[in-house]
PDB file of C-alpha atoms and ligand atoms in Angstrom:
ATOM      1  CA  MET A 302       5.980   5.866 -24.632  1.00 56.00           C
ATOM      2  CA  ALA A 303       5.156   9.724 -23.426  1.00 60.00           C
ATOM      3  CA  ASN A 304       8.318  11.458 -22.397  1.00 63.00           C
ATOM      4  CA  HIS A 305       8.131  12.503 -18.995  1.00 74.00           C
ATOM      5  CA  GLY A 306      10.663  15.076 -17.609  1.00 78.00           C
ATOM      6  CA  PRO A 307      11.769  14.065 -13.990  1.00 89.00           C
ATOM      7  CA  PRO A 308       8.707  13.359 -11.164  1.00 95.00           C
ATOM      8  CA  LYS A 309       8.390  17.182  -9.515  1.00 96.00           C
ATOM      9  CA  LEU A 310       8.503  16.565  -5.550  1.00 97.00           C
ATOM     10  CA  LEU A 311       5.403  15.749  -3.720  1.00 97.00           C
ATOM     11  CA  PHE A 312       6.739  14.647  -0.734  1.00 98.00           C
ATOM     12  CA  GLY A 313      10.017  13.676   0.038  1.00 98.00           C
ATOM     13  CA  ALA A 314      12.090  11.505   2.019  1.00 98.00           C
ATOM     14  CA  LYS A 315      12.350  12.786   5.054  1.00 98.00           C
ATOM     15  CA  GLN A 316       8.723  13.923   5.194  1.00 98.00           C
ATOM     16  CA  ILE A 317       8.001   9.945   4.290  1.00 98.00           C
ATOM     17  CA  GLU A 318       9.804   8.605   6.647  1.00 98.00           C
ATOM     18  CA  GLN A 319       7.979  10.406   9.810  1.00 98.00           C
ATOM     19  CA  ARG A 320       5.156  10.123   8.344  1.00 98.00           C
ATOM     20  CA  VAL A 321       5.966   5.660   8.408  1.00 98.00           C
ATOM     21  CA  HIS A 322       7.362   6.348  11.465  1.00 98.00           C
ATOM     22  CA  ALA A 323       3.835   7.424  12.843  1.00 98.00           C
ATOM     23  CA  LEU A 324       1.609   5.227  11.194  1.00 98.00           C
ATOM     24  CA  GLY A 325       3.904   1.938  12.897  1.00 98.00           C
ATOM     25  CA  TYR A 326       3.176   4.010  16.086  1.00 98.00           C
ATOM     26  CA  ASN A 327      -0.972   3.968  15.778  1.00 98.00           C
ATOM     27  CA  ILE A 328      -0.976   0.142  14.444  1.00 98.00           C
ATOM     28  CA  THR A 329       1.527  -0.660  17.062  1.00 98.00           C
ATOM     29  CA  HIS A 330      -1.235   1.202  19.446  1.00 98.00           C
ATOM     30  CA  TYR A 331      -4.291  -0.770  17.961  1.00 98.00           C
ATOM     31  CA  ALA A 332      -2.260  -3.747  18.369  1.00 98.00           C
ATOM     32  CA  ARG A 333      -1.406  -3.668  22.395  1.00 98.00           C
ATOM     33  CA  GLN A 334      -4.715  -2.286  23.048  1.00 98.00           C
ATOM     34  CA  HIS A 335      -7.038  -4.717  20.772  1.00 97.00           C
ATOM     35  CA  GLY A 336      -4.392  -7.753  22.424  1.00 95.00           C
ATOM     36  CA  LEU A 337      -3.794  -9.093  18.876  1.00 96.00           C
ATOM     37  CA  THR A 338      -2.692 -12.303  19.261  1.00 94.00           C
ATOM     38  CA  ASP A 339      -2.223 -13.435  15.481  1.00 96.00           C
ATOM     39  CA  LEU A 340      -1.433 -10.557  13.621  1.00 98.00           C
ATOM     40  CA  LEU A 341      -0.447 -11.281   9.700  1.00 98.00           C
ATOM     41  CA  VAL A 342       0.879  -8.248   8.040  1.00 98.00           C
ATOM     42  CA  LEU A 343      -0.386  -8.831   4.247  1.00 98.00           C
ATOM     43  CA  GLY A 344       1.933  -6.732   1.211  1.00 98.00           C
ATOM     44  CA  THR A 345       0.268  -6.487  -2.042  1.00 97.00           C
ATOM     45  CA  LEU A 346       3.548  -6.424  -4.376  1.00 95.00           C
ATOM     46  CA  LYS A 347       5.394  -4.890  -5.974  1.00 94.00           C
ATOM     47  CA  GLY A 348       3.989  -1.643  -5.058  1.00 96.00           C
ATOM     48  CA  ALA A 349       4.210  -1.643  -1.953  1.00 98.00           C
ATOM     49  CA  PHE A 350       7.649  -3.321  -1.154  1.00 98.00           C
ATOM     50  CA  ILE A 351       9.465  -0.461  -0.060  1.00 98.00           C
ATOM     51  CA  PHE A 352       6.699   1.148   2.524  1.00 98.00           C
ATOM     52  CA  LEU A 353       5.947  -2.006   4.335  1.00 98.00           C
ATOM     53  CA  ALA A 354      10.099  -2.611   4.482  1.00 98.00           C
ATOM     54  CA  ASP A 355      10.082   0.530   6.252  1.00 98.00           C
ATOM     55  CA  LEU A 356       6.418  -0.036   8.069  1.00 98.00           C
ATOM     56  CA  VAL A 357       7.188  -3.439   9.539  1.00 98.00           C
ATOM     57  CA  ARG A 358      10.477  -1.888  11.268  1.00 98.00           C
ATOM     58  CA  HIS A 359       8.277   0.574  13.283  1.00 98.00           C
ATOM     59  CA  ILE A 360       4.966  -1.520  14.454  1.00 98.00           C
ATOM     60  CA  HIS A 361       7.355  -2.725  18.078  1.00 98.00           C
ATOM     61  CA  TYR A 362       4.940  -6.081  18.256  1.00 98.00           C
ATOM     62  CA  PRO A 363       5.040  -9.375  17.040  1.00 98.00           C
ATOM     63  CA  HIS A 364       3.728 -10.372  13.708  1.00 98.00           C
ATOM     64  CA  THR A 365       4.354 -12.335  10.856  1.00 97.00           C
ATOM     65  CA  ILE A 366       4.794 -10.602   6.917  1.00 98.00           C
ATOM     66  CA  ASP A 367       3.307 -12.685   3.735  1.00 97.00           C
ATOM     67  CA  PHE A 368       3.019 -11.070   0.155  1.00 97.00           C
ATOM     68  CA  LEU A 369       0.491 -11.039  -2.652  1.00 96.00           C
ATOM     69  CA  ILE A 370       0.757 -10.011  -6.408  1.00 95.00           C
ATOM     70  CA  VAL A 371      -1.789  -8.373  -7.891  1.00 91.00           C
ATOM     71  CA  ASP A 372      -2.089  -5.977 -10.856  1.00 82.00           C
ATOM     72  CA  SER A 373      -4.325  -3.477 -12.934  1.00 76.00           C
ATOM     73  CA  TYR A 374      -2.539  -0.687 -14.470  1.00 65.00           C
ATOM     74  CA  GLU A 375      -1.060  -0.762 -17.990  1.00 68.00           C
ATOM     75  CA  GLY A 376       0.617   2.640 -18.293  1.00 70.00           C
ATOM     76  CA  GLN A 377      -1.063   5.210 -16.322  1.00 71.00           C
ATOM     77  CA  GLU A 378      -4.247   3.664 -16.811  1.00 72.00           C
ATOM     78  CA  SER A 379      -6.381   1.448 -14.625  1.00 69.00           C
ATOM     79  CA  THR A 380      -8.052  -1.729 -16.540  1.00 70.00           C
ATOM     80  CA  GLY A 381     -10.915  -1.839 -13.856  1.00 71.00           C
ATOM     81  CA  LEU A 382      -9.782  -5.602 -13.769  1.00 77.00           C
ATOM     82  CA  VAL A 383      -7.924  -6.964 -10.634  1.00 83.00           C
ATOM     83  CA  ARG A 384      -5.672 -10.181 -11.761  1.00 86.00           C
ATOM     84  CA  TRP A 385      -4.033 -12.382  -9.481  1.00 88.00           C
ATOM     85  CA  ARG A 386      -0.481 -13.466  -9.867  1.00 90.00           C
ATOM     86  CA  HIS A 387      -0.245 -14.587  -6.451  1.00 91.00           C
ATOM     87  CA  THR A 388      -2.028 -15.471  -3.629  1.00 89.00           C
ATOM     88  CA  PRO A 389      -0.871 -15.489   0.028  1.00 89.00           C
ATOM     89  CA  ASN A 390       1.007 -18.487   1.104  1.00 85.00           C
ATOM     90  CA  VAL A 391      -0.175 -18.409   4.708  1.00 92.00           C
ATOM     91  CA  ALA A 392      -3.870 -19.384   5.994  1.00 94.00           C
ATOM     92  CA  ILE A 393      -5.694 -15.880   6.871  1.00 97.00           C
ATOM     93  CA  LEU A 394      -8.654 -18.144   8.891  1.00 97.00           C
ATOM     94  CA  GLY A 395      -8.960 -16.574  11.758  1.00 97.00           C
ATOM     95  CA  ARG A 396      -6.098 -13.923  12.063  1.00 98.00           C
ATOM     96  CA  ASP A 397      -5.748 -10.352  12.662  1.00 98.00           C
ATOM     97  CA  VAL A 398      -5.129  -9.032   9.406  1.00 98.00           C
ATOM     98  CA  ILE A 399      -3.666  -5.849   8.324  1.00 98.00           C
ATOM     99  CA  LEU A 400      -3.614  -5.197   4.447  1.00 98.00           C
ATOM    100  CA  VAL A 401      -0.613  -2.737   3.747  1.00 98.00           C
ATOM    101  CA  GLU A 402      -1.574  -0.892  -0.063  1.00 98.00           C
ATOM    102  CA  ASP A 403       1.072   1.330  -2.065  1.00 97.00           C
ATOM    103  CA  ILE A 404      -1.996   3.405  -3.196  1.00 97.00           C
ATOM    104  CA  VAL A 405      -5.639   3.112  -3.001  1.00 96.00           C
ATOM    105  CA  ASP A 406      -6.578   4.833  -6.623  1.00 93.00           C
ATOM    106  CA  SER A 407     -10.384   4.281  -7.941  1.00 91.00           C
ATOM    107  CA  GLY A 408     -10.434   1.785  -4.855  1.00 93.00           C
ATOM    108  CA  VAL A 409     -11.236  -0.998  -7.187  1.00 91.00           C
ATOM    109  CA  THR A 410      -8.170  -2.969  -6.087  1.00 92.00           C
ATOM    110  CA  LEU A 411      -9.025  -2.868  -2.366  1.00 94.00           C
ATOM    111  CA  LYS A 412     -12.289  -3.718  -3.139  1.00 93.00           C
ATOM    112  CA  GLY A 413     -10.957  -7.512  -4.753  1.00 91.00           C
ATOM    113  CA  VAL A 414      -8.015  -7.888  -2.699  1.00 94.00           C
ATOM    114  CA  CYS A 415     -10.236  -7.299   0.775  1.00 95.00           C
ATOM    115  CA  GLY A 416     -13.082  -9.734  -0.867  1.00 93.00           C
ATOM    116  CA  TYR A 417     -10.886 -12.635  -1.066  1.00 93.00           C
ATOM    117  CA  ILE A 418      -9.227 -12.091   2.694  1.00 96.00           C
ATOM    118  CA  LYS A 419     -13.108 -11.839   4.074  1.00 97.00           C
ATOM    119  CA  ALA A 420     -13.889 -14.851   2.348  1.00 96.00           C
ATOM    120  CA  ARG A 421     -11.199 -16.600   4.068  1.00 96.00           C
ATOM    121  CA  LYS A 422     -12.637 -15.504   7.031  1.00 97.00           C
ATOM    122  CA  PRO A 423     -10.062 -13.587   9.006  1.00 98.00           C
ATOM    123  CA  LYS A 424     -10.686 -13.023  12.709  1.00 97.00           C
ATOM    124  CA  SER A 425     -10.092  -8.859  11.791  1.00 97.00           C
ATOM    125  CA  LEU A 426      -8.958  -7.129   8.746  1.00 98.00           C
ATOM    126  CA  ASN A 427      -8.128  -3.358   8.618  1.00 98.00           C
ATOM    127  CA  VAL A 428      -6.189  -1.403   6.025  1.00 98.00           C
ATOM    128  CA  CYS A 429      -3.179   0.525   6.013  1.00 98.00           C
ATOM    129  CA  THR A 430      -2.004   2.395   2.603  1.00 98.00           C
ATOM    130  CA  MET A 431       0.537   4.717   2.169  1.00 98.00           C
ATOM    131  CA  LEU A 432      -1.087   7.403  -0.407  1.00 98.00           C
ATOM    132  CA  HIS A 433      -4.584   7.684  -1.331  1.00 97.00           C
ATOM    133  CA  LYS A 434      -6.891   9.376  -3.992  1.00 95.00           C
ATOM    134  CA  ASN A 435      -9.496  11.367  -2.891  1.00 87.00           C
ATOM    135  CA  LYS A 436     -11.788   9.570  -5.507  1.00 89.00           C
ATOM    136  CA  ALA A 437     -11.666   6.226  -4.341  1.00 87.00           C
ATOM    137  CA  ILE A 438     -14.934   4.307  -4.151  1.00 86.00           C
ATOM    138  CA  GLY A 439     -15.685   2.334  -0.938  1.00 86.00           C
ATOM    139  CA  PRO A 440     -14.458   2.799   3.005  1.00 88.00           C
ATOM    140  CA  LEU A 441     -11.621   4.682   4.063  1.00 94.00           C
ATOM    141  CA  PRO A 442      -8.424   2.341   5.043  1.00 97.00           C
ATOM    142  CA  ARG A 443      -7.953   2.971   9.425  1.00 98.00           C
ATOM    143  CA  TRP A 444      -4.516   4.463   8.376  1.00 98.00           C
ATOM    144  CA  ILE A 445      -3.928   6.237   5.583  1.00 98.00           C
ATOM    145  CA  GLY A 446      -0.145   7.704   4.871  1.00 98.00           C
ATOM    146  CA  PHE A 447      -1.371  11.580   2.636  1.00 98.00           C
ATOM    147  CA  GLY A 448      -4.603  11.589   0.851  1.00 97.00           C
ATOM    148  CA  ILE A 449      -3.304  12.922  -2.789  1.00 96.00           C
ATOM    149  CA  PRO A 450      -5.122  14.342  -5.603  1.00 92.00           C
ATOM    150  CA  ASP A 451      -5.842  12.592  -9.313  1.00 92.00           C
ATOM    151  CA  ASN A 452      -2.300  12.843 -10.085  1.00 93.00           C
ATOM    152  CA  PHE A 453      -0.313  10.099 -11.512  1.00 94.00           C
ATOM    153  CA  VAL A 454       2.675   9.215  -8.780  1.00 97.00           C
ATOM    154  CA  VAL A 455       5.877   7.174  -8.892  1.00 97.00           C
ATOM    155  CA  GLY A 456       9.089   6.577  -6.418  1.00 98.00           C
ATOM    156  CA  TYR A 457       8.748   4.840  -2.876  1.00 98.00           C
ATOM    157  CA  GLY A 458       7.892   2.321  -5.418  1.00 98.00           C
ATOM    158  CA  LEU A 459       5.584   3.136  -7.154  1.00 97.00           C
ATOM    159  CA  ASP A 460       5.995   3.132 -11.067  1.00 95.00           C
ATOM    160  CA  LEU A 461       5.191   3.436 -14.011  1.00 94.00           C
ATOM    161  CA  ASP A 462       5.855   0.190 -16.437  1.00 91.00           C
ATOM    162  CA  GLU A 463       8.278  -0.454 -13.706  1.00 94.00           C
ATOM    163  CA  GLN A 464      10.131   2.141 -13.781  1.00 95.00           C
ATOM    164  CA  TYR A 465      11.048   4.761 -10.832  1.00 97.00           C
ATOM    165  CA  ARG A 466      10.477   2.790  -8.098  1.00 97.00           C
ATOM    166  CA  HIS A 467      13.787   3.044  -6.517  1.00 97.00           C
ATOM    167  CA  LEU A 468      12.958   6.998  -6.017  1.00 97.00           C
ATOM    168  CA  PRO A 469      13.653   7.632  -2.269  1.00 98.00           C
ATOM    169  CA  TYR A 470      10.523  10.635  -2.734  1.00 98.00           C
ATOM    170  CA  ILE A 471       7.643  10.399  -4.519  1.00 98.00           C
ATOM    171  CA  GLY A 472       6.830  12.865  -7.603  1.00 98.00           C
ATOM    172  CA  VAL A 473       4.043  13.680  -9.761  1.00 97.00           C
ATOM    173  CA  LEU A 474       4.499  12.715 -13.464  1.00 91.00           C
ATOM    174  CA  ASN A 475       3.929  15.005 -15.892  1.00 76.00           C
ATOM    175  CA  ASP A 476       3.199  14.530 -19.956  1.00 61.00           C
ATOM    176  CA  GLY A 477       6.183  16.008 -21.402  1.00 48.00           C
ATOM    177  CA  VAL A 478       5.751  17.889 -24.728  1.00 40.00           C
TER     178      VAL A 478
HETATM  179  P1  IMP B 766      -7.052   1.234  -8.102  1.00 80.14           P
HETATM  180  O1  IMP B 766      -7.604  -0.464  -8.188  1.00 80.14           O
HETATM  181  O2  IMP B 766      -7.511   1.916  -8.767  1.00 80.14           O
HETATM  182  O3  IMP B 766      -7.093   1.486  -6.659  1.00 80.14           O
HETATM  183  O4  IMP B 766      -5.492   0.950  -8.397  1.00 80.14           O
HETATM  184  C1  IMP B 766      -4.433   0.321  -7.216  1.00 80.14           C
HETATM  185  C2  IMP B 766      -3.136   0.063  -8.180  1.00 80.14           C
HETATM  186  O5  IMP B 766      -2.935   0.614  -9.334  1.00 80.14           O
HETATM  187  C3  IMP B 766      -2.346   1.121  -6.775  1.00 80.14           C
HETATM  188  O6  IMP B 766      -2.259  -0.224  -6.748  1.00 80.14           O
HETATM  189  C4  IMP B 766      -0.810   1.323  -7.964  1.00 80.14           C
HETATM  190  O7  IMP B 766      -0.047  -0.524  -7.743  1.00 80.14           O
HETATM  191  C5  IMP B 766      -1.777   1.305  -9.057  1.00 80.14           C
HETATM  192  N1  IMP B 766      -1.630   2.990  -9.454  1.00 80.14           N
HETATM  193  C6  IMP B 766      -3.240   3.530  -8.769  1.00 80.14           C
HETATM  194  N2  IMP B 766      -2.868   5.103  -8.933  1.00 80.14           N
HETATM  195  C7  IMP B 766      -1.314   4.949  -9.015  1.00 80.14           C
HETATM  196  C8  IMP B 766      -0.116   6.366  -9.426  1.00 80.14           C
HETATM  197  O8  IMP B 766      -0.246   7.618  -9.453  1.00 80.14           O
HETATM  198  N3  IMP B 766       1.252   5.610  -9.431  1.00 80.14           N
HETATM  199  C9  IMP B 766       1.311   4.225  -9.678  1.00 80.14           C
HETATM  200  N4  IMP B 766       0.600   3.472  -9.426  1.00 80.14           N
HETATM  201  C10 IMP B 766      -0.582   3.776  -9.385  1.00 80.14           C
HETATM  202 MG1   MG B 767       1.680  -0.795  -9.847  1.00 80.14          MG
END
C-alpha cells in the first residue's frame, strides 16, 4: 500500500456542517412545495453514513430511512463494475425517493443505483450527494454539497481501503514518496 501523509484539509467540520444544514433546508423546502406524501431517504453505505445521519436531522419533514450497499472501488481505482452487497429492504414502488450519496466520481455507481431504483417504479427519484467530481457522467444531482476537482478525498465517511472514515473533515490524500 502507498505511503500517505495526513490528508490535506479541503472542507473543515464547520464548513461541512453549514453546507449540510443548507441542503437539509433545501430538501425540506422541496418536500413541502411538492406536498410529498411518502418520502423515503435511501443512503448508500458505507460512504454516506455520516452525511446521511447529519442531513436527516435537518430535514424537517416526515420520512423513513433505509440503506443499500454497493461498492466499485479497490484502493483509489474504480473497477467500473457496481457490485451489490445489500439491496434496500423497503418497497420503492410509488414512493418519493431521495438517494443520498457520499460522492459521485465517474458517475458509474450512481447510474447503476438509479437504474435499480427506477426499475422499481418510484413516484419520484432525486439525488443528493455530498461531493461531486467535475468529470462525472450523467445528469447532475438535484442537491450537491460541494463540487470538487478530480482528487482522491477521504474523511466524513469516505475511505481509502476502510481507513479515514471517522475524520470530521474532508481532506485530499497525497501519495507519499
Ligand atoms: P463512481 O462510480 O466512480 O462515481 O464512484 C462512486 C463511489 O466510489 C463512491 O460512492 C465512493 O465509495 C468511491 N469513491 C469515488 N471517489 C472517491 C474518493 O475520492 N474518495 C473516496 N471514495 C471515492
Ligand atoms: Mg468507498
